[in-house]
Short mmCIF file of C-alpha atoms in Angstrom, two decimals:
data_model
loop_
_atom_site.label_atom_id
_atom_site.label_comp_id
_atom_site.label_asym_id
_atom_site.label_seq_id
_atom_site.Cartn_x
_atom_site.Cartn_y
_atom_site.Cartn_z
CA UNK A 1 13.18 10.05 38.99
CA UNK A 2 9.84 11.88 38.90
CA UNK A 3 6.87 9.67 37.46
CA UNK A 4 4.40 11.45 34.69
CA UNK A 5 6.89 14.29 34.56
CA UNK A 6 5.14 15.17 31.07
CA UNK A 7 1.95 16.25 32.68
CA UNK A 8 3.44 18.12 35.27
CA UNK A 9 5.06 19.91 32.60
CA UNK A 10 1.61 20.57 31.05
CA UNK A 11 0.35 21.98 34.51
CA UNK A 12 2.97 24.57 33.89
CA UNK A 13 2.53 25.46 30.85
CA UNK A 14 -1.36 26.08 31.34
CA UNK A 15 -0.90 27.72 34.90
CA UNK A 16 1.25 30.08 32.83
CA UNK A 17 -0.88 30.81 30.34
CA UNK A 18 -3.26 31.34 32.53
CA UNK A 19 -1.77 33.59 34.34
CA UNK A 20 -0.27 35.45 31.42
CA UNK A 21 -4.17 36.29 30.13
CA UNK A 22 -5.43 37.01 33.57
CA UNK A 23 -2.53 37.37 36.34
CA UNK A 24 -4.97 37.45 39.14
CA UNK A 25 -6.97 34.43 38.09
CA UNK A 26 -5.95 31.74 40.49
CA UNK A 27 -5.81 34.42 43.49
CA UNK A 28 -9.80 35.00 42.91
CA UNK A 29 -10.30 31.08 42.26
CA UNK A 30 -8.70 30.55 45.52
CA UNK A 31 -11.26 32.64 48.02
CA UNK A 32 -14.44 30.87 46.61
CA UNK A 33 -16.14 28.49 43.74
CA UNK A 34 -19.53 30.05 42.47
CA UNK A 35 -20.42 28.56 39.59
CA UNK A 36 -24.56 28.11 37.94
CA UNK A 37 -23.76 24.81 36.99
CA UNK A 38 -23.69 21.04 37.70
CA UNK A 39 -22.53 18.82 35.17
CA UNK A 40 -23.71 14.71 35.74
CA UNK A 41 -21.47 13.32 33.13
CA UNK A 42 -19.95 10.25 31.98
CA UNK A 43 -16.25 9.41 33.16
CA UNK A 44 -15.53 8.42 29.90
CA UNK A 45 -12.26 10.70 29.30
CA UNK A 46 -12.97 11.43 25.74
CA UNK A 47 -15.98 13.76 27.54
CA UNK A 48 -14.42 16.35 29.33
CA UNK A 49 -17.02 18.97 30.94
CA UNK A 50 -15.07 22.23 31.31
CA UNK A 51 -13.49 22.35 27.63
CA UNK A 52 -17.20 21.08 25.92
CA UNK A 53 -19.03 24.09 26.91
CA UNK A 54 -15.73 26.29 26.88
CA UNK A 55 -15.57 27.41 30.62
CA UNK A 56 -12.72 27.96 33.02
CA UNK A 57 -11.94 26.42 35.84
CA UNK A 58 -14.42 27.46 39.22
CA UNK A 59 -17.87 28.00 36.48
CA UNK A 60 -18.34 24.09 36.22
CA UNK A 61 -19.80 21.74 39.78
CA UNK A 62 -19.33 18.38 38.29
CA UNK A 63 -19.84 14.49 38.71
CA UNK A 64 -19.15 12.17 36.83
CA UNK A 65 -19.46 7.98 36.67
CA UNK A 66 -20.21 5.26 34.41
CA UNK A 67 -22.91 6.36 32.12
CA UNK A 68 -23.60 9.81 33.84
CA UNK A 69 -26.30 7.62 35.84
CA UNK A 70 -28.12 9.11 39.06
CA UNK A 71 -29.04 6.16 41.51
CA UNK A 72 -31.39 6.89 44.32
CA UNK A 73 -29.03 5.16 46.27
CA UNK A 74 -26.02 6.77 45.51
CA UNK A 75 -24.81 8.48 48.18
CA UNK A 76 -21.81 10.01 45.84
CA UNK A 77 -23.87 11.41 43.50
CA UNK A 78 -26.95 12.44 45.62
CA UNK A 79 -24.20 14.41 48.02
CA UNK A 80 -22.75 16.47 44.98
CA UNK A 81 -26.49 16.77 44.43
CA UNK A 82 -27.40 18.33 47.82
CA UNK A 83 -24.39 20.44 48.11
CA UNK A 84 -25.21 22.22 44.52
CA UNK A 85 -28.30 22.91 45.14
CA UNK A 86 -27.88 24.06 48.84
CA UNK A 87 -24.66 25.33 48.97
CA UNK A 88 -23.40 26.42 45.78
CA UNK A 89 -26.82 27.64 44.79
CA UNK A 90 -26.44 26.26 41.36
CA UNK A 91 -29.30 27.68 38.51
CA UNK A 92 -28.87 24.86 35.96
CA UNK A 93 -27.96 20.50 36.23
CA UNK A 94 -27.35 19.10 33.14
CA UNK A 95 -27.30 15.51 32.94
CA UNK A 96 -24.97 14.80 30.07
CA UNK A 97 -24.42 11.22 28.22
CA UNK A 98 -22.61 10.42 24.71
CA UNK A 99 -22.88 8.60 21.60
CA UNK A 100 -20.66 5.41 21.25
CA UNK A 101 -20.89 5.26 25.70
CA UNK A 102 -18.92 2.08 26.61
CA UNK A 103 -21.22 1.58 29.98
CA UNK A 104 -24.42 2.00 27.70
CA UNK A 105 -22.58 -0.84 25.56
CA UNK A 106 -22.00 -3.02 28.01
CA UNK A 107 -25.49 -2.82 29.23
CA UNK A 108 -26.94 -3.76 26.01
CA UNK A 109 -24.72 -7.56 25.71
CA UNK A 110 -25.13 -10.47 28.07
CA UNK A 111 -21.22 -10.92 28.89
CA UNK A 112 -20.71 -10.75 32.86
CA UNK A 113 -18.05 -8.11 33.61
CA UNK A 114 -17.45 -8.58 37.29
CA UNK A 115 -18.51 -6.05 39.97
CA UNK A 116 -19.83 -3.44 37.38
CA UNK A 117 -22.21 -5.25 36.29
CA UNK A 118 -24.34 -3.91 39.74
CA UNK A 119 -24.07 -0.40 38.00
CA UNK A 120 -25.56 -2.19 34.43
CA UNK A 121 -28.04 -2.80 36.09
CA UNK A 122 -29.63 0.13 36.21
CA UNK A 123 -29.23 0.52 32.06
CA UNK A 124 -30.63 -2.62 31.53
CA UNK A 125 -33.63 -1.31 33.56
CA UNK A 126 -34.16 1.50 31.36
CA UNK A 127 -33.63 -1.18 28.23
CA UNK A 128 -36.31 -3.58 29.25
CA UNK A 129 -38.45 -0.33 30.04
CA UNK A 130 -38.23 0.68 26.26
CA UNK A 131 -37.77 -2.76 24.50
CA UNK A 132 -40.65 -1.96 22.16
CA UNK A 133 -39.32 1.03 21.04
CA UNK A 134 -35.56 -0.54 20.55
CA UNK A 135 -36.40 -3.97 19.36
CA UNK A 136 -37.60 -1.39 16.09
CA UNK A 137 -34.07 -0.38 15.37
CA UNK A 138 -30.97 -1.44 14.03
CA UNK A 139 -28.41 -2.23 16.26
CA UNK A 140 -26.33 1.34 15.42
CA UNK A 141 -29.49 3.43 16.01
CA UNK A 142 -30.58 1.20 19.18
CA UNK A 143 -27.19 1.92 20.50
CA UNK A 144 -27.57 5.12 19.97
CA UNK A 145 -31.23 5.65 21.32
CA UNK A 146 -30.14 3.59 24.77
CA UNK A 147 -27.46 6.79 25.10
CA UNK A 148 -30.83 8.84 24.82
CA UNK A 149 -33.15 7.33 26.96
CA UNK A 150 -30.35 6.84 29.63
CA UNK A 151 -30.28 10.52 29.60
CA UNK A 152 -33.80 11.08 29.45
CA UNK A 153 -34.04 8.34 32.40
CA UNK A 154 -31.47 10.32 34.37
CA UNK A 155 -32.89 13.53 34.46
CA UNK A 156 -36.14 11.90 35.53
CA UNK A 157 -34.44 10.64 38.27
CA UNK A 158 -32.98 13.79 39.51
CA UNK A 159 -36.42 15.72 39.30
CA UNK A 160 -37.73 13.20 41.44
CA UNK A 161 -35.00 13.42 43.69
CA UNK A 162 -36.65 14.95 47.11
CA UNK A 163 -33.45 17.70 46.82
CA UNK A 164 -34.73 18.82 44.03
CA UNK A 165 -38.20 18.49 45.17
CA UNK A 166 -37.57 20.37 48.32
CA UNK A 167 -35.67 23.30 46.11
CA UNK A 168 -38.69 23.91 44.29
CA UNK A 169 -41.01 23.77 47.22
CA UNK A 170 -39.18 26.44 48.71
CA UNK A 171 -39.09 28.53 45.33
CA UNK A 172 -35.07 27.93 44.76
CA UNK A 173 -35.14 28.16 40.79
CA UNK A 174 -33.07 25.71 39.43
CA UNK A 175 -33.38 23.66 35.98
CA UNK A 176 -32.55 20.01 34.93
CA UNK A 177 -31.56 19.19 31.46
CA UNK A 178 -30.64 16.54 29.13
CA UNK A 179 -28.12 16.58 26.81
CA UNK A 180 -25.86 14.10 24.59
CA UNK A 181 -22.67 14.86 23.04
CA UNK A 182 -21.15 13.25 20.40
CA UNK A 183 -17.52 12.21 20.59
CA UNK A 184 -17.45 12.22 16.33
CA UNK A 185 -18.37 16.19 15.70
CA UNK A 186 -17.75 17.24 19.18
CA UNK A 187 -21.28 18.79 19.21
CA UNK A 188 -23.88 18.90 22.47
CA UNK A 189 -27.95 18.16 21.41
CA UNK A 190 -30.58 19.23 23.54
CA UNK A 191 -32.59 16.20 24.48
CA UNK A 192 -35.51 18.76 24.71
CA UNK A 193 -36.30 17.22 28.55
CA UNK A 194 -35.75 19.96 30.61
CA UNK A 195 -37.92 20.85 33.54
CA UNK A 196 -37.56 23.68 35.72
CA UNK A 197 -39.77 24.62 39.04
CA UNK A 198 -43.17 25.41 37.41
CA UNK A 199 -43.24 21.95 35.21
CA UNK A 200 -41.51 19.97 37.97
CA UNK A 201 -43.65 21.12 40.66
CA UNK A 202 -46.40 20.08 38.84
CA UNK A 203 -45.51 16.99 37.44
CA UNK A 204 -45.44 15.95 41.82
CA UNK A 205 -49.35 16.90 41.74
#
């Protein structure tokens, strides 16, 4: 009896379709990856990176984990890091959370959830860091403005990162952004956060 046969009869179907638009697609996908961009997203599965921005397989470096966070300590994430910027060259990160994040959630009660609450941690850093600014909402929009500033924290984090550092130093243009997509509409916002060489170089000054 094969288990999940269902999804291996998806695999089909989309290998064939894929093939059917371009037959030599998974022949050129095989000899290399080259894609611009890394994605830092959420593993939330209602966020998938490839089908929100609409590109194929091979376009998209990604990482993902609870609440698309970047820890200076994560050796995970800071190894995807290192190998898109060195090897794969990529032109663009963009760290991207989501409205209604269960992680962000989490972060925001006082119920102890076992090991992950290590990885809250972090988030309720970033919510006693702007506890002036969220103590002013309702809970809805403070919910909402915790996805935000977890974003906004993030990419911090990454232009800090000395990989990123060392990129620019060496004139390697790459950008970090921040974005949030909402599960309701389906639609990405531009946090308005980005920083490329020139601003992040000098922001280290």
């Amino acid at each position: 009896m094969k288990l999940l046969k269902q999804l291996f009869d998806n695999n089909r179907r989309w290998a064939g379709r894929i093939r059917q638009e371009n037959p030599s697609f998974f022949e050129q996908l095989a000899t290399q990856q080259n894609p611009e961009y890394l994605w830092i997203g959420c593993s939330d599965s209602r966020v998938p990176s490839n089908q929100i921005i609409d590109l194929m397989p091979g376009e998209v470096f990604v990482h993902r984990n609870i609440a698309n966070m970047v820890i200076h300590t994560d050796l995970n994430c800071l190894s995807v890091l290192q190998y898109a910027i060195d090897v794969l060259k990529v032109k663009h990160i963009m760290v991207v959370g989501h409205y209604g994040c269960g992680g962000v959630r989490a972060a925001m009660g006082t119920q102890r959830l076992g090991l992950i609450d290590n990885w809250l941690g972090h988030l309720r850093d970033i919510h006693r860091l702007h506890q002036e600014e969220l103590t002013m909402l309702d809970e809805q929009a403070r919910f909402d403005r915790l996805c935000e500033l977890n974003v906004i924290e993030q990419v911090a984090n990454v232009t800090s990162s000395p990989l990123v550092q060392e990129a620019w130093e060496r004139g390697q243009e790459v950008a970090v952004h921040g974005w949030i997509y909402s599960v309701q509409n389906g639609l990405l916002t531009d946090l308005d956060v980005t920083v490329d060489r020139t601003l992040g170089l000098a922001g280290t000054r």
